[in-house]
Coordinates of C-alpha atoms in Angstrom, one line a residue:
X6 CA 62.1 99.4 117.6
X7 CA 62.7 100.8 121.1
X8 CA 65.8 102.3 122.6
X9 CA 67.7 100.0 124.9
X10 CA 68.5 101.9 128.0
X11 CA 70.6 99.3 129.8
X12 CA 72.6 96.2 129.4
X13 CA 69.8 94.3 131.1
X14 CA 67.4 95.4 128.3
X15 CA 69.9 94.2 125.7
X16 CA 70.1 90.8 127.4
X17 CA 66.3 90.5 127.4
X18 CA 66.0 91.2 123.7
X19 CA 68.9 88.8 123.0
X20 CA 67.1 86.0 124.9
X21 CA 63.8 86.8 123.2
X22 CA 65.3 86.7 119.8
X23 CA 66.9 83.3 120.5
X24 CA 63.7 81.9 121.8
X25 CA 61.6 83.1 118.8
X26 CA 64.1 81.6 116.4
X27 CA 64.4 78.3 118.3
X28 CA 60.7 77.9 118.2
X29 CA 60.8 77.2 114.5
X30 CA 61.3 73.6 113.2
X31 CA 63.5 74.4 110.3
X32 CA 65.7 77.2 108.9
X33 CA 66.4 77.5 105.2
X34 CA 69.3 79.8 104.4
X35 CA 69.8 81.0 100.8
X36 CA 73.2 82.4 100.1
X37 CA 72.5 85.9 98.7
X38 CA 75.7 87.8 98.6
X39 CA 76.8 89.4 95.4
X40 CA 78.2 86.1 94.0
X41 CA 75.0 84.2 94.9
X42 CA 72.8 86.9 93.3
X43 CA 74.9 86.8 90.2
X44 CA 74.0 83.1 89.9
X45 CA 70.3 83.4 90.5
X46 CA 69.9 83.2 94.3
X47 CA 67.0 85.7 94.3
X48 CA 65.0 83.5 92.0
X49 CA 65.7 80.5 94.2
X50 CA 64.6 82.5 97.3
X51 CA 61.4 83.5 95.6
X52 CA 60.7 79.9 94.7
X53 CA 61.2 78.9 98.3
X54 CA 58.7 81.6 99.3
X55 CA 56.1 80.2 97.0
X56 CA 56.7 76.5 97.9
X57 CA 56.5 77.2 101.6
X58 CA 53.3 79.1 101.1
X59 CA 51.8 76.4 99.0
X60 CA 52.5 73.8 101.8
X61 CA 51.4 76.1 104.6
X62 CA 54.8 75.9 106.3
X63 CA 55.3 79.5 107.1
X64 CA 54.8 79.0 110.8
X65 CA 57.3 76.1 111.0
X66 CA 60.1 77.4 108.8
X67 CA 62.4 80.4 108.9
X68 CA 63.4 81.4 105.4
X69 CA 66.5 83.6 105.4
X70 CA 68.6 85.5 102.9
X71 CA 72.1 85.5 104.2
X72 CA 75.4 86.9 103.0
X73 CA 78.1 84.8 101.3
X74 CA 78.8 81.3 102.7
X75 CA 82.3 81.4 101.2
X76 CA 81.8 78.6 98.7
X77 CA 81.4 80.7 95.6
X78 CA 82.0 77.8 93.3
X79 CA 78.9 76.2 94.6
X80 CA 76.6 79.2 94.3
X81 CA 73.7 79.5 94.7
X82 CA 73.8 77.2 97.7
X83 CA 71.2 76.6 100.4
X84 CA 71.6 75.4 103.9
X85 CA 68.9 73.6 105.8
X86 CA 69.0 72.9 109.6
X87 CA 66.7 72.6 112.5
X88 CA 66.5 75.3 115.1
X89 CA 69.6 77.4 115.2
X90 CA 72.0 75.0 113.6
X91 CA 74.3 74.7 116.5
X92 CA 72.6 71.6 117.8
X93 CA 71.9 69.9 114.4
X94 CA 73.8 69.0 111.3
X95 CA 73.5 71.4 108.5
X96 CA 72.4 70.1 105.1
X97 CA 74.3 71.7 102.2
X98 CA 72.7 71.9 98.7
X99 CA 74.6 73.5 95.9
X100 CA 74.0 75.1 92.5
X101 CA 70.2 75.2 93.0
X102 CA 67.8 76.3 90.4
X103 CA 64.2 77.5 91.0
X104 CA 62.9 74.2 89.6
X105 CA 64.7 72.3 92.3
X106 CA 63.0 74.0 95.2
X107 CA 59.7 72.2 95.3
X108 CA 61.5 68.9 95.6
X109 CA 63.7 70.2 98.4
X110 CA 60.7 71.4 100.4
X111 CA 58.8 68.1 99.8
X112 CA 61.6 65.7 100.5
X113 CA 63.8 67.5 103.0
X114 CA 61.5 69.8 105.0
X115 CA 58.4 67.6 105.0
X116 CA 59.8 64.1 104.8
X117 CA 63.2 64.6 106.3
X118 CA 64.9 63.0 103.2
X119 CA 68.1 64.1 101.4
X120 CA 68.0 65.1 97.7
X121 CA 71.2 63.4 96.7
X122 CA 71.6 65.0 93.3
X123 CA 71.9 68.4 94.9
X124 CA 74.5 67.5 97.5
X125 CA 78.1 68.5 97.0
X126 CA 80.4 66.2 94.9
X127 CA 84.1 66.5 95.3
X128 CA 85.5 67.5 91.9
X129 CA 88.6 65.2 92.3
X130 CA 87.3 62.1 94.2
X131 CA 83.7 62.5 93.1
X132 CA 82.7 61.5 96.7
X133 CA 79.3 62.9 97.7
X134 CA 78.9 65.0 100.9
X135 CA 75.6 65.9 102.5
X136 CA 76.6 68.0 105.4
X137 CA 78.2 71.4 105.6
X138 CA 80.8 70.4 108.2
X139 CA 82.1 67.4 106.3
X140 CA 82.7 69.1 102.9
X141 CA 86.5 69.4 102.4
X142 CA 86.2 73.1 101.5
X143 CA 84.9 73.8 105.0
X144 CA 86.5 71.1 107.0
X145 CA 90.0 72.6 107.3
X146 CA 88.7 76.1 107.8
X147 CA 88.3 77.9 111.1
X148 CA 85.4 80.3 110.3
X149 CA 85.7 82.4 113.5
X150 CA 84.7 85.7 111.8
X151 CA 82.9 84.7 108.7
X152 CA 81.0 81.6 110.1
X153 CA 78.2 83.6 111.5
X154 CA 77.1 84.7 108.0
X155 CA 74.9 81.6 107.8
X156 CA 72.9 82.6 110.9
X157 CA 72.3 86.2 110.0
X158 CA 70.0 88.0 107.6
X159 CA 72.1 91.2 107.3
X160 CA 69.0 93.3 107.1
X161 CA 67.5 91.9 110.3
X162 CA 69.1 93.0 113.6
X163 CA 67.1 90.4 115.5
X164 CA 69.2 87.7 113.8
X165 CA 72.3 89.4 115.1
X166 CA 70.8 89.6 118.6
X167 CA 70.0 85.9 118.4
X168 CA 73.7 85.0 118.1
X169 CA 74.6 87.2 121.0
X170 CA 75.1 90.4 119.0
X171 CA 76.2 93.5 120.9
X172 CA 77.1 91.5 124.1
X173 CA 80.7 92.2 123.4
X174 CA 79.9 95.9 123.5
X175 CA 78.0 95.5 126.8
X176 CA 81.0 93.7 128.2
X177 CA 83.4 96.4 126.9
X178 CA 81.3 99.2 128.5
X179 CA 81.8 97.5 131.9
X180 CA 85.6 97.7 131.4
X181 CA 87.9 100.6 131.5
X182 CA 89.1 101.8 128.1
X183 CA 92.7 100.9 129.1
X184 CA 91.6 97.4 129.9
X185 CA 90.0 97.0 126.5
X186 CA 93.2 98.1 124.8
X187 CA 95.2 95.8 127.0
X188 CA 93.0 92.9 125.9
X189 CA 93.4 93.7 122.2
X190 CA 97.2 94.0 122.7
X191 CA 97.3 90.7 124.6
X192 CA 95.3 89.0 121.8
X193 CA 98.1 89.7 119.3
X194 CA 95.6 91.1 116.7
X195 CA 97.3 92.7 113.8
X196 CA 95.7 94.9 111.1
X197 CA 94.1 92.7 108.5
X198 CA 94.3 95.3 105.7
X199 CA 98.0 95.6 104.9
X200 CA 101.3 95.4 106.7
X201 CA 99.9 94.0 109.9
X202 CA 100.6 96.7 112.4
X203 CA 99.6 95.6 116.0
X204 CA 96.0 96.8 116.5
X205 CA 96.2 97.4 120.2
X206 CA 99.3 99.5 119.9
X207 CA 97.6 101.6 117.2
X208 CA 94.7 102.2 119.5
X209 CA 96.9 103.0 122.4
X210 CA 98.7 105.7 120.5
X211 CA 95.4 107.3 119.5
X212 CA 94.0 107.0 123.1
X213 CA 97.0 108.9 124.5
X214 CA 96.5 111.9 122.2
X215 CA 95.0 115.0 123.9
X216 CA 92.1 116.3 121.8
X217 CA 88.5 117.4 122.1
X218 CA 87.6 115.3 119.1
X219 CA 88.8 111.9 117.8
X220 CA 87.7 109.8 114.9
X221 CA 87.8 106.2 113.9
X222 CA 87.5 105.0 110.3
X223 CA 86.6 101.7 108.8
X224 CA 88.7 101.2 105.6
X225 CA 86.4 99.3 103.2
X226 CA 88.2 100.6 100.1
X227 CA 89.0 97.0 99.0
X228 CA 90.7 97.5 95.6
X229 CA 92.8 94.4 95.0
X230 CA 91.9 92.5 91.8
X231 CA 90.2 89.3 92.9
X232 CA 89.7 90.3 96.5
X233 CA 86.3 90.5 98.2
X234 CA 86.7 89.7 101.8
X235 CA 85.6 93.1 103.1
X236 CA 82.7 93.2 100.8
X237 CA 81.5 89.8 102.0
X238 CA 81.6 90.8 105.7
X239 CA 79.8 94.1 105.1
X240 CA 77.2 92.3 102.9
X241 CA 76.7 89.4 105.3
X242 CA 77.2 90.7 108.8
X243 CA 77.5 94.5 109.0
X244 CA 76.5 94.6 112.7
X245 CA 79.8 92.8 113.6
X246 CA 81.7 95.6 112.0
X247 CA 79.5 98.3 113.7
X248 CA 80.0 96.5 117.1
X249 CA 83.7 96.4 116.6
X250 CA 83.8 100.1 115.8
X251 CA 81.7 100.9 118.9
X252 CA 84.2 99.0 121.1
X253 CA 87.2 100.7 119.5
X254 CA 85.6 104.1 119.8
X255 CA 84.9 103.6 123.5
X256 CA 88.5 102.4 124.0
X257 CA 90.1 105.3 122.1
X258 CA 87.7 108.0 123.2
X259 CA 86.2 108.8 119.7
X260 CA 82.8 110.2 119.2
X261 CA 82.4 109.8 115.5
X262 CA 83.1 107.0 113.1
X263 CA 83.1 106.8 109.3
X264 CA 82.9 103.7 107.1
X265 CA 84.8 104.5 103.8
X266 CA 83.4 102.0 101.3
X267 CA 83.8 102.0 97.5
X268 CA 80.7 102.8 95.4
X269 CA 81.3 99.6 93.4
X270 CA 79.8 97.7 96.4
X271 CA 76.1 98.6 96.2
X272 CA 74.8 95.6 98.2
X273 CA 77.3 96.2 101.0
X274 CA 76.3 99.9 101.1
X275 CA 72.6 99.0 101.1
X276 CA 72.9 96.4 103.9
X277 CA 75.2 98.7 105.9
X278 CA 72.7 101.6 105.7
X279 CA 69.9 99.3 107.0
X280 CA 72.1 98.0 109.8
X281 CA 73.1 101.5 110.9
X282 CA 69.5 102.6 111.0
X283 CA 68.5 99.6 113.0
X284 CA 71.4 100.2 115.5
X285 CA 70.3 103.8 115.9
X286 CA 66.7 102.7 116.4
X287 CA 67.7 100.5 119.3
X288 CA 70.0 103.3 120.7
X289 CA 73.2 101.3 120.0
X290 CA 74.4 104.4 118.1
X291 CA 73.8 107.9 119.3
X292 CA 73.7 109.4 122.8
X293 CA 74.2 107.5 126.0
X294 CA 74.5 104.1 124.5
X295 CA 73.0 101.4 126.7
X296 CA 72.5 103.9 129.4
X297 CA 76.2 104.8 129.7
X298 CA 77.9 108.1 129.2
X299 CA 79.4 106.9 125.9
X300 CA 78.0 108.5 122.8
X301 CA 79.0 107.6 119.3
X302 CA 77.7 107.7 115.7
X303 CA 78.7 106.3 112.4
X304 CA 78.3 107.6 108.8
X305 CA 79.1 106.3 105.4
X306 CA 81.6 107.9 103.0
X307 CA 81.7 106.5 99.4
X308 CA 85.0 106.1 97.6
X309 CA 85.2 106.5 93.9
X310 CA 87.3 103.4 93.3
X311 CA 90.8 104.8 93.4
X312 CA 93.2 102.0 94.6
X313 CA 95.5 104.6 96.3
X314 CA 92.7 105.6 98.6
X315 CA 93.3 102.3 100.5
X316 CA 96.3 104.2 101.9
X317 CA 95.4 105.9 105.1
X318 CA 96.4 109.5 104.4
X319 CA 94.9 109.3 100.9
X320 CA 91.7 107.9 102.3
X321 CA 91.5 110.8 104.8
X322 CA 92.1 113.3 102.0
X323 CA 89.2 111.8 100.0
X324 CA 86.8 112.0 103.0
X325 CA 87.8 115.7 103.4
X326 CA 86.9 116.3 99.8
X327 CA 90.4 116.7 98.5
X328 CA 92.2 114.7 95.8
X329 CA 93.0 111.2 97.1
X330 CA 96.8 111.5 97.5
X331 CA 99.0 110.3 100.3
X332 CA 101.1 112.7 102.3
X333 CA 104.4 112.3 104.1
X334 CA 104.3 110.7 107.5
X335 CA 104.9 111.5 110.4
X336 CA 102.7 112.9 111.7
X337 CA 100.7 109.7 111.5
X338 CA 96.8 109.7 111.4
X339 CA 96.7 108.6 115.1
X340 CA 98.3 112.0 115.9
X341 CA 96.9 114.2 113.1
X342 CA 94.3 112.5 110.9
X343 CA 90.8 113.5 109.7
X344 CA 90.4 117.3 110.0
X345 CA 93.8 117.3 111.8
X346 CA 92.3 115.3 114.7
X347 CA 93.6 112.0 116.1
X348 CA 92.2 109.3 113.9
X349 CA 92.4 105.5 114.1
X350 CA 91.9 103.5 110.9
X351 CA 91.4 99.7 110.7
X352 CA 90.0 97.7 107.9
X353 CA 86.7 95.8 107.9
X354 CA 88.0 92.4 108.9
X355 CA 90.0 93.9 111.8
X356 CA 86.9 95.7 113.2
X357 CA 84.8 92.5 112.8
X358 CA 87.4 90.6 114.8
X359 CA 87.2 92.9 117.8
X360 CA 83.9 91.6 119.2
X361 CA 85.1 88.0 118.9
X362 CA 88.2 88.8 121.0
X363 CA 86.1 90.6 123.7
X364 CA 83.6 87.7 123.8
X365 CA 86.0 84.7 123.9
X366 CA 89.0 86.5 125.6
X367 CA 92.4 87.4 124.4
X368 CA 94.0 84.2 125.6
X369 CA 91.7 82.0 123.5
X370 CA 92.2 84.1 120.4
X371 CA 96.0 84.2 120.9
X372 CA 96.0 80.4 121.1
X373 CA 95.1 80.4 117.4
X374 CA 97.8 80.9 114.8
X375 CA 101.6 81.4 115.2
X376 CA 103.9 83.2 117.7
X377 CA 103.7 86.5 115.9
X378 CA 100.6 86.1 113.8
X379 CA 97.5 85.4 115.9
X380 CA 94.0 84.4 115.0
X381 CA 92.5 83.6 111.7
X382 CA 92.7 85.3 108.3
X383 CA 90.1 85.4 105.5
X384 CA 91.5 84.9 101.9
X385 CA 89.8 85.2 98.6
X386 CA 91.0 82.0 96.9
X387 CA 90.6 82.5 93.1
X388 CA 92.4 81.6 89.9
X389 CA 93.2 78.1 88.7
X390 CA 91.8 76.2 91.7
X391 CA 88.8 73.8 91.9
X392 CA 87.0 75.4 94.8
X393 CA 87.1 79.2 94.5
X394 CA 85.7 81.3 97.3
X395 CA 86.3 82.9 100.6
X396 CA 88.3 80.8 103.0
X397 CA 89.0 81.6 106.7
X398 CA 91.9 79.7 108.1
X399 CA 94.2 79.8 111.2
X400 CA 97.4 81.7 110.7
X401 CA 100.3 79.3 110.2
X402 CA 98.4 77.0 107.7
X403 CA 100.5 76.3 104.6
X404 CA 99.8 77.4 101.1
X405 CA 99.6 73.8 100.1
X406 CA 96.9 73.1 102.6
X407 CA 94.8 76.0 101.3
X408 CA 95.2 75.1 97.7
X409 CA 94.8 71.4 97.9
X410 CA 92.9 70.5 101.1
X411 CA 90.5 73.5 101.0
X412 CA 90.7 74.5 97.4
X413 CA 90.6 71.0 96.0
X414 CA 93.7 71.4 93.8
X415 CA 94.2 72.5 90.2
X416 CA 91.5 71.8 87.5
X417 CA 92.3 69.5 84.7
X418 CA 95.0 67.6 86.5
X419 CA 97.5 70.4 85.9
X420 CA 100.4 71.5 88.1
X421 CA 100.4 74.5 90.3
X422 CA 103.1 77.0 89.2
X423 CA 102.8 79.9 91.6
X424 CA 100.5 81.7 94.1
X425 CA 100.2 85.4 94.1
X426 CA 99.3 86.8 97.6
X427 CA 98.8 90.3 98.9
X428 CA 97.1 91.9 95.9
X429 CA 98.8 93.7 93.0
X430 CA 101.5 94.9 95.4
X431 CA 102.2 91.4 96.6
X432 CA 104.5 88.8 95.1
X433 CA 104.4 85.5 93.3
X434 CA 105.4 82.5 95.3
X435 CA 106.6 79.4 93.4
X436 CA 105.4 75.8 93.9
X437 CA 108.7 75.0 95.6
X438 CA 107.5 77.1 98.6
X439 CA 104.0 75.7 98.9
X440 CA 104.9 74.4 102.4
X441 CA 105.4 78.0 103.5
X442 CA 103.4 78.8 106.6
X443 CA 101.2 81.8 106.1
X444 CA 102.0 84.6 108.5
X445 CA 103.1 88.2 108.0
X446 CA 106.9 87.6 108.4
X447 CA 107.1 84.4 106.2
X448 CA 105.2 86.0 103.3
X449 CA 107.4 89.1 103.4
X450 CA 110.6 87.0 103.5
X451 CA 109.3 85.1 100.5
X452 CA 109.0 88.4 98.5
X453 CA 105.3 88.8 99.0
X454 CA 102.9 90.1 101.7
X455 CA 99.7 89.4 103.5
X456 CA 97.9 92.5 102.3
X457 CA 94.2 92.3 102.6
X458 CA 94.1 88.7 101.7
X459 CA 94.0 88.2 98.0
X460 CA 95.2 84.8 96.8
X461 CA 95.5 84.0 93.1
X462 CA 96.5 80.4 92.1
X463 CA 98.3 80.0 88.8
X464 CA 98.8 76.8 86.9
X465 CA 101.5 75.6 84.5
X466 CA 100.0 77.5 81.6
X467 CA 100.6 80.8 83.2
X468 CA 103.4 83.1 81.9
X469 CA 105.0 84.8 84.8
X470 CA 106.3 87.7 82.7
X471 CA 102.8 88.3 81.5
X472 CA 101.6 88.2 85.2
X473 CA 104.1 90.9 86.1
X474 CA 102.9 92.9 83.1
X475 CA 99.3 92.6 84.2
X476 CA 99.9 93.9 87.8
X477 CA 102.3 96.7 86.6
X478 CA 99.6 97.9 84.2
X479 CA 97.2 98.0 87.2
X480 CA 99.7 99.8 89.4
X481 CA 100.8 102.4 86.9
X482 CA 97.1 103.3 86.3
X483 CA 96.4 103.5 90.0
X484 CA 99.5 105.5 91.0
X485 CA 98.4 108.9 92.1
X486 CA 101.4 110.4 90.4
X487 CA 102.4 112.6 93.3
X488 CA 106.0 111.2 93.7
X489 CA 108.3 110.9 90.7
X490 CA 109.7 107.4 91.6
X491 CA 106.3 105.7 91.6
X492 CA 104.8 107.7 88.7
X493 CA 107.7 107.2 86.3
X494 CA 109.1 104.0 87.8
X495 CA 105.9 101.9 87.5
X496 CA 105.5 103.3 83.9
X497 CA 109.0 102.4 82.9
X498 CA 108.9 98.9 84.4
X499 CA 105.6 98.3 82.5
X500 CA 107.2 99.5 79.2
X501 CA 110.2 97.2 79.6
X502 CA 108.1 94.1 80.6
X503 CA 105.7 94.8 77.8
X504 CA 108.6 94.9 75.3
X505 CA 109.8 91.6 76.7
X506 CA 106.4 90.0 76.2
X507 CA 106.2 91.4 72.6
X508 CA 109.6 89.9 71.6
X509 CA 111.4 93.2 71.8
X510 CA 113.4 92.4 74.9
X511 CA 117.1 93.2 74.9
X512 CA 120.3 92.2 76.7
X513 CA 120.5 94.2 80.0
X514 CA 116.7 94.5 80.4
X515 CA 116.7 92.2 83.4
X516 CA 119.4 94.1 85.2
X517 CA 117.7 97.4 84.3
X518 CA 114.4 96.1 85.7
X519 CA 116.0 95.1 89.0
X520 CA 117.6 98.6 89.3
X521 CA 114.4 100.5 88.6
X522 CA 112.4 98.2 90.9
X523 CA 114.7 98.8 93.8
X524 CA 114.6 102.5 93.2
X525 CA 110.8 102.5 93.2
X526 CA 110.8 100.5 96.4
X527 CA 113.3 102.7 98.2
X528 CA 112.2 106.2 97.1
X529 CA 108.4 106.1 96.9
X530 CA 106.4 107.9 99.5
X531 CA 103.5 105.6 100.3
X532 CA 102.8 101.9 100.5
X533 CA 101.6 101.6 97.0
X534 CA 104.9 102.8 95.5
X535 CA 107.0 101.0 98.1
X536 CA 105.5 97.6 97.2
X537 CA 104.8 98.3 93.5
X538 CA 108.0 96.5 92.5
X539 CA 107.0 93.2 94.2
X540 CA 105.4 91.6 91.1
X541 CA 108.7 92.3 89.2
X542 CA 111.1 91.4 91.9
X543 CA 109.3 88.2 92.9
X544 CA 108.9 86.9 89.4
X545 CA 112.6 87.7 88.7
X546 CA 113.6 86.0 91.9
X547 CA 111.8 82.8 91.2
X548 CA 111.2 82.8 87.4
X549 CA 114.1 84.6 85.8
X550 CA 114.5 81.8 83.3
X551 CA 111.2 82.8 81.8
X552 CA 112.4 86.3 81.3
X553 CA 115.6 85.0 79.7
X554 CA 113.6 82.7 77.3
X555 CA 111.5 85.7 76.2
X556 CA 114.6 87.9 75.7
X557 CA 117.2 85.5 74.3
X558 CA 115.1 82.8 72.6
X559 CA 112.1 85.0 71.7
X560 CA 110.0 82.2 73.2
X561 CA 107.2 82.2 75.7
X562 CA 107.6 78.8 77.6
X563 CA 103.9 79.0 78.8
X564 CA 102.8 79.8 75.2
X565 CA 100.8 82.8 76.3
X566 CA 102.5 85.9 74.8
X567 CA 100.9 86.4 71.4
X568 CA 103.9 87.9 69.7
X569 CA 106.0 84.9 70.6
X570 CA 103.6 82.1 69.6
X571 CA 101.8 80.8 66.5
X572 CA 98.9 78.4 65.9
X573 CA 99.5 75.4 63.6
X574 CA 97.3 72.7 62.3
X575 CA 98.7 69.1 62.5
X576 CA 98.1 67.5 59.1
X577 CA 97.9 63.9 60.5
X578 CA 95.1 64.9 62.9
X579 CA 93.1 67.3 60.8
X580 CA 89.9 65.7 59.3
X581 CA 88.8 68.8 57.4
X582 CA 85.6 69.1 59.5
X583 CA 85.6 72.9 58.9
X584 CA 84.8 73.8 62.5
X585 CA 87.9 75.9 63.0
X586 CA 87.4 77.7 59.7
X587 CA 83.7 78.5 60.6
X588 CA 84.6 80.1 63.9
X589 CA 87.8 82.0 62.8
X590 CA 86.9 85.8 63.1
X591 CA 89.7 86.7 60.6
X592 CA 88.9 84.0 58.0
X593 CA 92.6 83.0 58.4
X594 CA 91.9 79.3 58.0
X595 CA 91.5 77.8 54.5
X596 CA 90.9 74.3 53.2
X597 CA 88.1 72.3 51.6
X598 CA 85.8 69.9 53.6
X599 CA 87.6 66.6 54.4
X600 CA 90.9 68.2 53.4
X601 CA 93.7 69.4 55.6
X602 CA 93.3 73.0 56.6
X603 CA 96.0 75.7 56.8
X604 CA 96.3 78.8 59.0
X605 CA 97.5 82.0 57.3
X606 CA 99.9 83.4 59.9
X607 CA 99.6 87.0 58.5
X608 CA 95.9 87.1 59.1
X609 CA 95.9 85.1 62.4
X610 CA 95.3 87.3 65.5
X611 CA 96.1 84.4 67.8
X612 CA 92.7 84.5 69.6
X613 CA 92.7 80.7 70.2
X614 CA 89.1 80.2 69.2
X615 CA 90.2 77.6 66.5
X616 CA 92.0 75.5 69.1
X617 CA 89.1 75.6 71.5
X618 CA 86.6 74.5 68.7
X619 CA 88.7 71.7 67.3
X620 CA 87.2 68.3 68.4
X621 CA 90.3 66.4 67.3
X622 CA 93.1 68.3 69.0
X623 CA 94.6 69.0 65.6
X624 CA 95.6 72.6 66.5
X625 CA 98.7 73.3 68.6
X626 CA 100.5 76.3 69.8
X627 CA 104.2 76.7 68.9

């Protein structure tokens, strides 16, 4: 590595990196984010190394580990393309095993043939798709931020150079700080980590503060259950986040940056450390960056996994070594933040979007999305949906399009019941609102929020009272306890909802829940408490009939709440095969072979193993 002392030297290394990559005949990309590794991508990569060596193809083929490609359901997946992929179609193979690799190398790399059995098959239509850009999961996406993951080994800065990395920084350094802020404001970019405050306005406030020191922070404390957008960006393309922070620091006048990332993200931290060292080695961090008067450095702070530390002032307290608790605002962090100095905080996705805006221009970015919500948004699409994974879509797309066109619909031919957006502090949106356009205002009006981008799909077998209980349990545990309304309000709501799911609900519980929820919303100090009532308020708003059934009829319509259901064996379907009796952990099922079996309700713990094991559908839930 050598320090780049000018923009000209940066341009030279970018062009050299492009040329060296384009000289290769093929590129093989193994998805190796956390989800890919969990499904064996490391073994697949090692098998490719061996196969390419055996065939003496090392000089012709680039073998790359990348971050997540988004299609987690298809992990581990492999992409194969010629040169840089922009001028050729990208072959998509899914769910590879090490034993498949030799055939892929022999047929696809050497003979230019497709291994049909490894291509993607649509789970609904069973149609086969060979190429990345024609797969329904990807076709309706707009992978403006996450799409570069396939071209980048996150541990190799030359890959980032080859896609024009750090050119946005060079362009920004030729602009005045006020011009950069104006461009960000013009783009309409809003913070991707919570309520969607305008990013440019936030920068402008911090820029105007008179101080000898200013800080910027990247909030990577992603704590929502089922959400992993920030983790994926840090694992797959950490330089995009670093470049965004550099541009923001230059615009604001900051000299030090901190990436606050939770310790539960070991691969993200590992790749981030490597990327920071590489950036420093090339002089892209440190003194007089690219020969300018701008100096800036970035360090990593590890969070211990407290959900409340996603809130700005609690995050700052944690970095300073204090208990991660929010404080009253104002003053806001942009005025008095880290060490009482002006501090600008944005989340990972926001920082990664900044270089894109500088490169393509504010007008082009603002042309994507809706009037008040510009650009794209990354969501983690999980739950009862065929194609789980990370999806990046333009603002304004509908929930229906994401669930059915991108996500492939609901498994087993079941009906969608609700979609929970915005993490545990978000709300549950019913199927009647699936045509809702996704933007900040629409989701808020529907009783939910954008949040960082969690999206959990629920089918007809989901109990919405149980869902509220789940999120309340999470929120009461994660409340820092500093303010009474949040500490006691979340606990009391949880207790009431728990009683309802256990058949102990009483007349007046619904009214009492609404009253407490509104109090928690109005009186809590920080965003956690102010939105903690959303799971209750949204499920009461759209699914109050389920609460009534639990309270008045002592019945769970979805047949989920154990206290309100029982398992029964249908005599006319039972063959006496003994399978249910063999697997019952409580020995609650009795009956001789080829005789009708019976469940002892006093012994039954309602685990459902008997129903799953019955080959004749003879066991039902009442």
